[in-house]
Every structure is written in structure tokens, then in C-alpha cells.
JSON list of C-alpha atoms and ligand atoms in Angstrom, two decimals:
[
{"chain": "A", "resi": 1, "resn": "MET", "atom": "CA", "xyz": [129.26, 48.70, -69.19]},
{"chain": "A", "resi": 2, "resn": "LEU", "atom": "CA", "xyz": [125.44, 48.88, -68.62]},
{"chain": "A", "resi": 3, "resn": "HIS", "atom": "CA", "xyz": [124.26, 47.68, -65.22]},
{"chain": "A", "resi": 4, "resn": "VAL", "atom": "CA", "xyz": [120.91, 45.94, -65.67]},
{"chain": "A", "resi": 5, "resn": "GLY", "atom": "CA", "xyz": [119.09, 44.68, -62.58]},
{"chain": "A", "resi": 6, "resn": "VAL", "atom": "CA", "xyz": [116.61, 41.78, -62.38]},
{"chain": "A", "resi": 7, "resn": "LEU", "atom": "CA", "xyz": [114.30, 41.95, -59.39]},
{"chain": "A", "resi": 8, "resn": "ALA", "atom": "CA", "xyz": [115.14, 38.63, -57.63]},
{"chain": "A", "resi": 9, "resn": "LEU", "atom": "CA", "xyz": [112.37, 38.06, -55.12]},
{"chain": "A", "resi": 10, "resn": "GLN", "atom": "CA", "xyz": [110.47, 35.28, -56.79]},
{"chain": "A", "resi": 11, "resn": "GLY", "atom": "CA", "xyz": [109.81, 33.88, -60.36]},
{"chain": "A", "resi": 12, "resn": "GLY", "atom": "CA", "xyz": [111.85, 33.64, -63.55]},
{"chain": "A", "resi": 13, "resn": "VAL", "atom": "CA", "xyz": [114.99, 35.51, -62.28]},
{"chain": "A", "resi": 14, "resn": "SER", "atom": "CA", "xyz": [117.85, 33.33, -63.46]},
{"chain": "A", "resi": 15, "resn": "GLU", "atom": "CA", "xyz": [116.56, 33.10, -67.07]},
{"chain": "A", "resi": 16, "resn": "HIS", "atom": "CA", "xyz": [116.68, 36.85, -67.45]},
{"chain": "A", "resi": 17, "resn": "LEU", "atom": "CA", "xyz": [120.13, 37.03, -65.82]},
{"chain": "A", "resi": 18, "resn": "GLU", "atom": "CA", "xyz": [121.45, 34.34, -68.14]},
{"chain": "A", "resi": 19, "resn": "LEU", "atom": "CA", "xyz": [120.08, 35.88, -71.25]},
{"chain": "A", "resi": 20, "resn": "LEU", "atom": "CA", "xyz": [121.31, 39.40, -70.31]},
{"chain": "A", "resi": 21, "resn": "ALA", "atom": "CA", "xyz": [124.83, 37.85, -69.71]},
{"chain": "A", "resi": 22, "resn": "THR", "atom": "CA", "xyz": [124.95, 36.88, -73.47]},
{"chain": "A", "resi": 23, "resn": "LEU", "atom": "CA", "xyz": [124.74, 40.50, -74.54]},
{"chain": "A", "resi": 24, "resn": "PRO", "atom": "CA", "xyz": [127.94, 42.53, -74.95]},
{"chain": "A", "resi": 25, "resn": "GLN", "atom": "CA", "xyz": [128.63, 45.35, -72.46]},
{"chain": "A", "resi": 26, "resn": "VAL", "atom": "CA", "xyz": [125.82, 44.26, -70.10]},
{"chain": "A", "resi": 27, "resn": "GLN", "atom": "CA", "xyz": [126.43, 43.48, -66.48]},
{"chain": "A", "resi": 28, "resn": "PRO", "atom": "CA", "xyz": [123.31, 41.66, -65.09]},
{"chain": "A", "resi": 29, "resn": "ILE", "atom": "CA", "xyz": [122.59, 42.09, -61.31]},
{"chain": "A", "resi": 30, "resn": "ALA", "atom": "CA", "xyz": [120.16, 40.17, -59.13]},
{"chain": "A", "resi": 31, "resn": "ILE", "atom": "CA", "xyz": [118.33, 42.72, -57.03]},
{"chain": "A", "resi": 32, "resn": "LYS", "atom": "CA", "xyz": [117.15, 41.90, -53.51]},
{"chain": "A", "resi": 33, "resn": "LYS", "atom": "CA", "xyz": [118.06, 44.99, -51.62]},
{"chain": "A", "resi": 34, "resn": "PRO", "atom": "CA", "xyz": [117.14, 48.68, -52.00]},
{"chain": "A", "resi": 35, "resn": "LYS", "atom": "CA", "xyz": [120.78, 49.75, -51.97]},
{"chain": "A", "resi": 36, "resn": "GLN", "atom": "CA", "xyz": [121.40, 47.61, -55.00]},
{"chain": "A", "resi": 37, "resn": "LEU", "atom": "CA", "xyz": [119.20, 49.77, -57.12]},
{"chain": "A", "resi": 38, "resn": "ARG", "atom": "CA", "xyz": [121.63, 52.72, -56.87]},
{"chain": "A", "resi": 39, "resn": "GLY", "atom": "CA", "xyz": [123.42, 53.25, -60.11]},
{"chain": "A", "resi": 40, "resn": "LEU", "atom": "CA", "xyz": [121.39, 50.90, -62.10]},
{"chain": "A", "resi": 41, "resn": "ASP", "atom": "CA", "xyz": [120.88, 51.65, -65.83]},
{"chain": "A", "resi": 42, "resn": "GLY", "atom": "CA", "xyz": [117.77, 49.53, -66.18]},
{"chain": "A", "resi": 43, "resn": "LEU", "atom": "CA", "xyz": [115.58, 47.19, -64.12]},
{"chain": "A", "resi": 44, "resn": "ILE", "atom": "CA", "xyz": [113.62, 44.08, -65.23]},
{"chain": "A", "resi": 45, "resn": "LEU", "atom": "CA", "xyz": [110.57, 42.83, -63.17]},
{"chain": "A", "resi": 46, "resn": "PRO", "atom": "CA", "xyz": [110.26, 39.17, -64.04]},
{"chain": "A", "resi": 47, "resn": "GLY", "atom": "CA", "xyz": [107.42, 36.76, -64.36]},
{"chain": "A", "resi": 48, "resn": "GLY", "atom": "CA", "xyz": [106.20, 34.69, -61.46]},
{"chain": "A", "resi": 49, "resn": "GLU", "atom": "CA", "xyz": [103.25, 35.20, -59.17]},
{"chain": "A", "resi": 50, "resn": "SER", "atom": "CA", "xyz": [102.41, 38.94, -59.05]},
{"chain": "A", "resi": 51, "resn": "THR", "atom": "CA", "xyz": [100.61, 38.70, -55.68]},
{"chain": "A", "resi": 52, "resn": "THR", "atom": "CA", "xyz": [103.64, 37.08, -54.11]},
{"chain": "A", "resi": 53, "resn": "ILE", "atom": "CA", "xyz": [106.14, 39.38, -55.72]},
{"chain": "A", "resi": 54, "resn": "GLY", "atom": "CA", "xyz": [103.93, 42.31, -54.72]},
{"chain": "A", "resi": 55, "resn": "LYS", "atom": "CA", "xyz": [103.97, 41.26, -51.06]},
{"chain": "A", "resi": 56, "resn": "LEU", "atom": "CA", "xyz": [107.73, 40.68, -51.12]},
{"chain": "A", "resi": 57, "resn": "LEU", "atom": "CA", "xyz": [108.29, 44.17, -52.66]},
{"chain": "A", "resi": 58, "resn": "HIS", "atom": "CA", "xyz": [106.86, 45.55, -49.47]},
{"chain": "A", "resi": 59, "resn": "GLU", "atom": "CA", "xyz": [108.67, 43.17, -47.13]},
{"chain": "A", "resi": 60, "resn": "PHE", "atom": "CA", "xyz": [112.03, 43.98, -48.76]},
{"chain": "A", "resi": 61, "resn": "GLU", "atom": "CA", "xyz": [111.19, 47.74, -48.75]},
{"chain": "A", "resi": 62, "resn": "LEU", "atom": "CA", "xyz": [111.66, 47.97, -52.52]},
{"chain": "A", "resi": 63, "resn": "VAL", "atom": "CA", "xyz": [108.52, 49.83, -53.46]},
{"chain": "A", "resi": 64, "resn": "GLU", "atom": "CA", "xyz": [109.64, 53.40, -52.70]},
{"chain": "A", "resi": 65, "resn": "PRO", "atom": "CA", "xyz": [113.12, 52.92, -54.16]},
{"chain": "A", "resi": 66, "resn": "ILE", "atom": "CA", "xyz": [111.67, 51.49, -57.44]},
{"chain": "A", "resi": 67, "resn": "LEU", "atom": "CA", "xyz": [109.28, 54.44, -57.69]},
{"chain": "A", "resi": 68, "resn": "GLU", "atom": "CA", "xyz": [112.27, 56.72, -57.18]},
{"chain": "A", "resi": 69, "resn": "LEU", "atom": "CA", "xyz": [114.13, 54.91, -59.96]},
{"chain": "A", "resi": 70, "resn": "ALA", "atom": "CA", "xyz": [111.18, 55.43, -62.27]},
{"chain": "A", "resi": 71, "resn": "LYS", "atom": "CA", "xyz": [111.04, 59.07, -61.47]},
{"chain": "A", "resi": 72, "resn": "LEU", "atom": "CA", "xyz": [114.71, 59.37, -62.49]},
{"chain": "A", "resi": 73, "resn": "GLY", "atom": "CA", "xyz": [113.58, 57.94, -65.88]},
{"chain": "A", "resi": 74, "resn": "ILE", "atom": "CA", "xyz": [115.56, 54.70, -65.53]},
{"chain": "A", "resi": 75, "resn": "PRO", "atom": "CA", "xyz": [114.09, 52.21, -68.01]},
{"chain": "A", "resi": 76, "resn": "LEU", "atom": "CA", "xyz": [111.91, 49.46, -66.48]},
{"chain": "A", "resi": 77, "resn": "TRP", "atom": "CA", "xyz": [110.71, 46.25, -68.23]},
{"chain": "A", "resi": 78, "resn": "GLY", "atom": "CA", "xyz": [107.96, 44.01, -66.76]},
{"chain": "A", "resi": 79, "resn": "THR", "atom": "CA", "xyz": [107.50, 40.55, -68.17]},
{"chain": "A", "resi": 80, "resn": "CYS", "atom": "CA", "xyz": [104.16, 38.78, -67.36]},
{"chain": "A", "resi": 81, "resn": "ALA", "atom": "CA", "xyz": [103.81, 39.20, -63.64]},
{"chain": "A", "resi": 82, "resn": "GLY", "atom": "CA", "xyz": [106.14, 42.14, -63.94]},
{"chain": "A", "resi": 83, "resn": "LEU", "atom": "CA", "xyz": [103.54, 43.74, -66.29]},
{"chain": "A", "resi": 84, "resn": "ILE", "atom": "CA", "xyz": [100.95, 43.23, -63.64]},
{"chain": "A", "resi": 85, "resn": "LEU", "atom": "CA", "xyz": [103.19, 44.86, -60.91]},
{"chain": "A", "resi": 86, "resn": "LEU", "atom": "CA", "xyz": [103.65, 47.95, -63.11]},
{"chain": "A", "resi": 87, "resn": "ALA", "atom": "CA", "xyz": [99.94, 48.37, -63.98]},
{"chain": "A", "resi": 88, "resn": "LYS", "atom": "CA", "xyz": [97.81, 51.21, -62.58]},
{"chain": "A", "resi": 89, "resn": "GLN", "atom": "CA", "xyz": [94.75, 49.00, -62.47]},
{"chain": "A", "resi": 90, "resn": "ILE", "atom": "CA", "xyz": [94.13, 45.18, -62.13]},
{"chain": "A", "resi": 91, "resn": "VAL", "atom": "CA", "xyz": [90.71, 43.92, -63.16]},
{"chain": "A", "resi": 92, "resn": "GLY", "atom": "CA", "xyz": [88.85, 42.68, -60.03]},
{"chain": "A", "resi": 93, "resn": "GLU", "atom": "CA", "xyz": [91.42, 43.99, -57.60]},
{"chain": "A", "resi": 94, "resn": "SER", "atom": "CA", "xyz": [90.95, 47.12, -55.54]},
{"chain": "A", "resi": 95, "resn": "SER", "atom": "CA", "xyz": [94.68, 48.05, -55.30]},
{"chain": "A", "resi": 96, "resn": "ASN", "atom": "CA", "xyz": [97.72, 48.05, -57.49]},
{"chain": "A", "resi": 97, "resn": "HIS", "atom": "CA", "xyz": [101.38, 47.25, -56.77]},
{"chain": "A", "resi": 98, "resn": "LEU", "atom": "CA", "xyz": [103.66, 49.87, -58.28]},
{"chain": "A", "resi": 99, "resn": "GLY", "atom": "CA", "xyz": [101.04, 51.57, -60.46]},
{"chain": "A", "resi": 100, "resn": "LEU", "atom": "CA", "xyz": [103.59, 53.20, -62.74]},
{"chain": "A", "resi": 101, "resn": "MET", "atom": "CA", "xyz": [101.98, 52.55, -66.11]},
{"chain": "A", "resi": 102, "resn": "ASP", "atom": "CA", "xyz": [98.59, 53.82, -67.22]},
{"chain": "A", "resi": 103, "resn": "ILE", "atom": "CA", "xyz": [97.19, 50.37, -68.20]},
{"chain": "A", "resi": 104, "resn": "THR", "atom": "CA", "xyz": [94.42, 48.15, -66.92]},
{"chain": "A", "resi": 105, "resn": "VAL", "atom": "CA", "xyz": [95.37, 44.48, -66.95]},
{"chain": "A", "resi": 106, "resn": "GLN", "atom": "CA", "xyz": [93.41, 41.31, -66.68]},
{"chain": "A", "resi": 107, "resn": "ARG", "atom": "CA", "xyz": [95.31, 38.43, -65.06]},
{"chain": "A", "resi": 108, "resn": "ASN", "atom": "CA", "xyz": [95.26, 34.88, -66.47]},
{"chain": "A", "resi": 109, "resn": "ALA", "atom": "CA", "xyz": [93.36, 36.31, -69.44]},
{"chain": "A", "resi": 110, "resn": "TYR", "atom": "CA", "xyz": [93.69, 33.55, -72.01]},
{"chain": "A", "resi": 111, "resn": "GLY", "atom": "CA", "xyz": [91.52, 31.12, -70.00]},
{"chain": "A", "resi": 112, "resn": "SER", "atom": "CA", "xyz": [92.28, 27.59, -68.98]},
{"chain": "A", "resi": 113, "resn": "GLN", "atom": "CA", "xyz": [92.46, 25.89, -72.31]},
{"chain": "A", "resi": 114, "resn": "LEU", "atom": "CA", "xyz": [94.90, 28.40, -73.66]},
{"chain": "A", "resi": 115, "resn": "ALA", "atom": "CA", "xyz": [96.52, 29.13, -70.26]},
{"chain": "A", "resi": 116, "resn": "SER", "atom": "CA", "xyz": [99.93, 28.45, -71.77]},
{"chain": "A", "resi": 117, "resn": "PHE", "atom": "CA", "xyz": [100.85, 28.54, -75.46]},
{"chain": "A", "resi": 118, "resn": "ILE", "atom": "CA", "xyz": [103.63, 29.39, -77.83]},
{"chain": "A", "resi": 119, "resn": "THR", "atom": "CA", "xyz": [103.18, 31.39, -81.02]},
{"chain": "A", "resi": 120, "resn": "TYR", "atom": "CA", "xyz": [105.55, 32.79, -83.61]},
{"chain": "A", "resi": 121, "resn": "GLU", "atom": "CA", "xyz": [104.93, 36.44, -84.79]},
{"chain": "A", "resi": 122, "resn": "ASN", "atom": "CA", "xyz": [106.54, 38.99, -86.93]},
{"chain": "A", "resi": 123, "resn": "ILE", "atom": "CA", "xyz": [107.06, 42.02, -84.66]},
{"chain": "A", "resi": 124, "resn": "VAL", "atom": "CA", "xyz": [107.26, 45.59, -85.84]},
{"chain": "A", "resi": 125, "resn": "ALA", "atom": "CA", "xyz": [110.59, 47.10, -84.72]},
{"chain": "A", "resi": 126, "resn": "LEU", "atom": "CA", "xyz": [112.31, 43.75, -84.37]},
{"chain": "A", "resi": 127, "resn": "SER", "atom": "CA", "xyz": [114.33, 42.25, -87.23]},
{"chain": "A", "resi": 128, "resn": "ASP", "atom": "CA", "xyz": [113.25, 39.11, -89.15]},
{"chain": "A", "resi": 129, "resn": "PRO", "atom": "CA", "xyz": [112.54, 36.20, -88.72]},
{"chain": "A", "resi": 130, "resn": "PRO", "atom": "CA", "xyz": [109.26, 35.76, -86.73]},
{"chain": "A", "resi": 131, "resn": "ILE", "atom": "CA", "xyz": [109.98, 35.50, -83.05]},
{"chain": "A", "resi": 132, "resn": "GLN", "atom": "CA", "xyz": [108.79, 32.90, -80.48]},
{"chain": "A", "resi": 133, "resn": "LEU", "atom": "CA", "xyz": [106.43, 34.31, -77.91]},
{"chain": "A", "resi": 134, "resn": "VAL", "atom": "CA", "xyz": [105.79, 32.13, -74.83]},
{"chain": "A", "resi": 135, "resn": "PHE", "atom": "CA", "xyz": [102.65, 32.72, -72.83]},
{"chain": "A", "resi": 136, "resn": "ILE", "atom": "CA", "xyz": [102.21, 31.22, -69.35]},
{"chain": "A", "resi": 137, "resn": "ARG", "atom": "CA", "xyz": [98.95, 32.16, -67.60]},
{"chain": "A", "resi": 138, "resn": "ALA", "atom": "CA", "xyz": [99.52, 35.50, -69.12]},
{"chain": "A", "resi": 139, "resn": "PRO", "atom": "CA", "xyz": [97.74, 38.76, -68.52]},
{"chain": "A", "resi": 140, "resn": "ILE", "atom": "CA", "xyz": [96.49, 41.09, -71.23]},
{"chain": "A", "resi": 141, "resn": "ILE", "atom": "CA", "xyz": [96.15, 44.83, -71.41]},
{"chain": "A", "resi": 142, "resn": "THR", "atom": "CA", "xyz": [92.47, 45.70, -71.59]},
{"chain": "A", "resi": 143, "resn": "GLU", "atom": "CA", "xyz": [92.63, 49.49, -71.44]},
{"chain": "A", "resi": 144, "resn": "TYR", "atom": "CA", "xyz": [95.38, 52.07, -71.68]},
{"chain": "A", "resi": 145, "resn": "GLY", "atom": "CA", "xyz": [95.87, 55.82, -71.33]},
{"chain": "A", "resi": 146, "resn": "SER", "atom": "CA", "xyz": [96.95, 58.40, -73.97]},
{"chain": "A", "resi": 147, "resn": "LYS", "atom": "CA", "xyz": [100.66, 58.12, -72.94]},
{"chain": "A", "resi": 148, "resn": "VAL", "atom": "CA", "xyz": [100.75, 54.45, -73.71]},
{"chain": "A", "resi": 149, "resn": "LYS", "atom": "CA", "xyz": [101.93, 53.17, -77.03]},
{"chain": "A", "resi": 150, "resn": "PRO", "atom": "CA", "xyz": [100.45, 49.80, -77.87]},
{"chain": "A", "resi": 151, "resn": "TRP", "atom": "CA", "xyz": [102.97, 47.48, -79.54]},
{"chain": "A", "resi": 152, "resn": "ILE", "atom": "CA", "xyz": [102.09, 43.83, -79.93]},
{"chain": "A", "resi": 153, "resn": "TYR", "atom": "CA", "xyz": [98.65, 42.16, -80.30]},
{"chain": "A", "resi": 154, "resn": "VAL", "atom": "CA", "xyz": [98.20, 38.29, -80.09]},
{"chain": "A", "resi": 155, "resn": "LYS", "atom": "CA", "xyz": [94.82, 36.79, -80.76]},
{"chain": "A", "resi": 156, "resn": "ASP", "atom": "CA", "xyz": [93.47, 40.38, -80.88]},
{"chain": "A", "resi": 157, "resn": "LYS", "atom": "CA", "xyz": [94.64, 41.15, -77.30]},
{"chain": "A", "resi": 158, "resn": "LEU", "atom": "CA", "xyz": [97.22, 43.77, -76.44]},
{"chain": "A", "resi": 159, "resn": "VAL", "atom": "CA", "xyz": [100.24, 41.98, -74.96]},
{"chain": "A", "resi": 160, "resn": "ALA", "atom": "CA", "xyz": [103.11, 44.47, -75.25]},
{"chain": "A", "resi": 161, "resn": "ALA", "atom": "CA", "xyz": [103.29, 48.30, -74.89]},
{"chain": "A", "resi": 162, "resn": "THR", "atom": "CA", "xyz": [105.47, 51.16, -73.90]},
{"chain": "A", "resi": 163, "resn": "GLN", "atom": "CA", "xyz": [105.06, 54.37, -71.85]},
{"chain": "A", "resi": 164, "resn": "ALA", "atom": "CA", "xyz": [108.03, 56.56, -71.88]},
{"chain": "A", "resi": 165, "resn": "ASN", "atom": "CA", "xyz": [110.77, 54.58, -70.25]},
{"chain": "A", "resi": 166, "resn": "ILE", "atom": "CA", "xyz": [108.57, 51.66, -69.36]},
{"chain": "A", "resi": 167, "resn": "LEU", "atom": "CA", "xyz": [108.20, 48.46, -71.44]},
{"chain": "A", "resi": 168, "resn": "VAL", "atom": "CA", "xyz": [105.76, 45.66, -70.64]},
{"chain": "A", "resi": 169, "resn": "THR", "atom": "CA", "xyz": [105.32, 42.30, -72.33]},
{"chain": "A", "resi": 170, "resn": "ALA", "atom": "CA", "xyz": [102.84, 39.64, -71.24]},
{"chain": "A", "resi": 171, "resn": "PHE", "atom": "CA", "xyz": [105.02, 36.90, -72.59]},
{"chain": "A", "resi": 172, "resn": "HIS", "atom": "CA", "xyz": [108.42, 35.47, -71.57]},
{"chain": "A", "resi": 173, "resn": "PRO", "atom": "CA", "xyz": [111.31, 36.34, -73.96]},
{"chain": "A", "resi": 174, "resn": "GLU", "atom": "CA", "xyz": [113.71, 35.03, -71.22]},
{"chain": "A", "resi": 175, "resn": "LEU", "atom": "CA", "xyz": [112.36, 31.51, -71.79]},
{"chain": "A", "resi": 176, "resn": "THR", "atom": "CA", "xyz": [113.70, 31.49, -75.34]},
{"chain": "A", "resi": 177, "resn": "THR", "atom": "CA", "xyz": [117.20, 31.79, -76.67]},
{"chain": "A", "resi": 178, "resn": "ASP", "atom": "CA", "xyz": [116.25, 34.73, -78.82]},
{"chain": "A", "resi": 179, "resn": "GLN", "atom": "CA", "xyz": [117.97, 37.94, -77.69]},
{"chain": "A", "resi": 180, "resn": "ARG", "atom": "CA", "xyz": [115.91, 40.42, -79.60]},
{"chain": "A", "resi": 181, "resn": "PHE", "atom": "CA", "xyz": [113.53, 41.63, -76.87]},
{"chain": "A", "resi": 182, "resn": "HIS", "atom": "CA", "xyz": [116.46, 41.95, -74.38]},
{"chain": "A", "resi": 183, "resn": "GLN", "atom": "CA", "xyz": [118.39, 43.78, -77.04]},
{"chain": "A", "resi": 184, "resn": "TYR", "atom": "CA", "xyz": [115.37, 46.09, -77.58]},
{"chain": "A", "resi": 185, "resn": "PHE", "atom": "CA", "xyz": [115.42, 46.88, -73.82]},
{"chain": "A", "resi": 186, "resn": "ILE", "atom": "CA", "xyz": [119.12, 47.55, -73.93]},
{"chain": "A", "resi": 187, "resn": "ASP", "atom": "CA", "xyz": [118.61, 49.89, -76.79]},
{"chain": "A", "resi": 188, "resn": "MET", "atom": "CA", "xyz": [115.91, 51.75, -74.69]},
{"chain": "A", "resi": 189, "resn": "ILE", "atom": "CA", "xyz": [118.60, 52.10, -72.00]},
{"chain": "A", "resi": 190, "resn": "LYS", "atom": "CA", "xyz": [121.14, 53.34, -74.44]},
{"chain": "A", "resi": 191, "resn": "ARG", "atom": "CA", "xyz": [118.74, 56.00, -75.80]},
{"chain": "A", "resi": 192, "resn": "ASN", "atom": "CA", "xyz": [118.04, 57.16, -72.32]},
{"chain": "B", "resi": 201, "resn": "LIG", "atom": "N1", "xyz": [99.47, 34.46, -63.64]},
{"chain": "B", "resi": 201, "resn": "LIG", "atom": "C1", "xyz": [100.56, 35.14, -62.94]},
{"chain": "B", "resi": 201, "resn": "LIG", "atom": "C2", "xyz": [100.02, 36.34, -62.21]},
{"chain": "B", "resi": 201, "resn": "LIG", "atom": "O1", "xyz": [98.82, 36.67, -62.27]},
{"chain": "B", "resi": 201, "resn": "LIG", "atom": "C3", "xyz": [101.46, 35.67, -63.99]},
{"chain": "B", "resi": 201, "resn": "LIG", "atom": "C4", "xyz": [102.11, 34.51, -64.77]},
{"chain": "B", "resi": 201, "resn": "LIG", "atom": "C5", "xyz": [103.53, 34.64, -65.17]},
{"chain": "B", "resi": 201, "resn": "LIG", "atom": "O2", "xyz": [104.27, 35.55, -64.73]},
{"chain": "B", "resi": 201, "resn": "LIG", "atom": "N2", "xyz": [104.00, 33.69, -65.98]},
{"chain": "B", "resi": 201, "resn": "LIG", "atom": "O3", "xyz": [100.75, 36.89, -61.40]}
]
């Protein structure tokens, strides 16, 4: 059984837990306390409001334990606000949250008209058919370091990437019924 945590401070927590529960051999766990991180095989940082989740990470004393988890090489996946939490740099902001991934991100990057949209894309490394990508006031990756592997571009913007055991997606696979991104993360965990 793989124990996969979902950071449960704010945002789209239950959707991730429910989707994980549909995968074989996966035990989803809602994470609110540092001690729950012990023994995890992977951790998802969900979408929501990154400023709020960032504050709560400090209040719940989860920053250091998550950095420790990353040091151990435990796979992390940030979706939307989760991507922002993992970024080393946030455009227009002087500090970061966890700063684990060598990317610069711009929040709410698609502007007001396109603030939320759905698109279907063929994704390298995922099986057919095209997959639904749901964007909600999504960030984009504007710059990245040499250890980062860019993965998915939408409207010429980088919206998914990996760096060693870290995966980030600017969109919300948990708001669909398609399991392929969650399975991809589980496969990262299995390879670990
Ligand atoms: N706009 C949000 C932020 O900047 C992220 C949106 C989301 O997670 N759906 O934190």
C-alpha cells in the first residue's frame, strides 16, 4: 500500500483524496499535522489560495517537516496554488513559501478574460486520448533552472514541469474524473 498525503489546510483537498481513493494500492491521507508526514510515500499540495495556504503552513508548523520530506526524496506534487508554494520565486513578491523548485511563477497569469478555462490536450508521457486540463486563475512558469524539465505548454506558456522528485501542474487534474495525472504521480512514487 502506498501512503499518499494531501495537504489539508485549505483548497481542493477532498477532490484529490477522492481521486486517489479510486487508484489500486493507494491509501490517501489528509495531512494537517507534522507527525502525519512521517512514513508518507508522496505528498500533494492542492490548489486554493497560495497566500492563505502559505500562512497556514507556518501556523501549523509544517514548513520544516515538508522541507525534510523533500530532502529525503519523497515525491511532491503541487497543483495550481501548490505549484506556487513550491516555487523558488514568485513574480512581484519578495519571498517564497517552500522554495523547493527552481522555477519563477507568475500568479493569475492568464488574465481576467481567460481566468478560468478548459482545454483538451495530447500529453507526452500520458496515454491517448487527449486529456482535459482545467485552469482556474492559474499560474504559469516564466523561468526555470537547469535541473527543471519542462513538460506541458498551453497557449505557449509552461504549465507543468518536473525537477527530480517534484512535479508541478498549473491546472487541476483532481477536478476531472481522469486518473492519468494521479497515476503518473503514483508511478513517480513507485520509481522512487
Ligand atoms: N490564484 C491562486 C493563487 O494565486 C491559485 C488558484 C488555484 O489554485 N486554483 O494562489
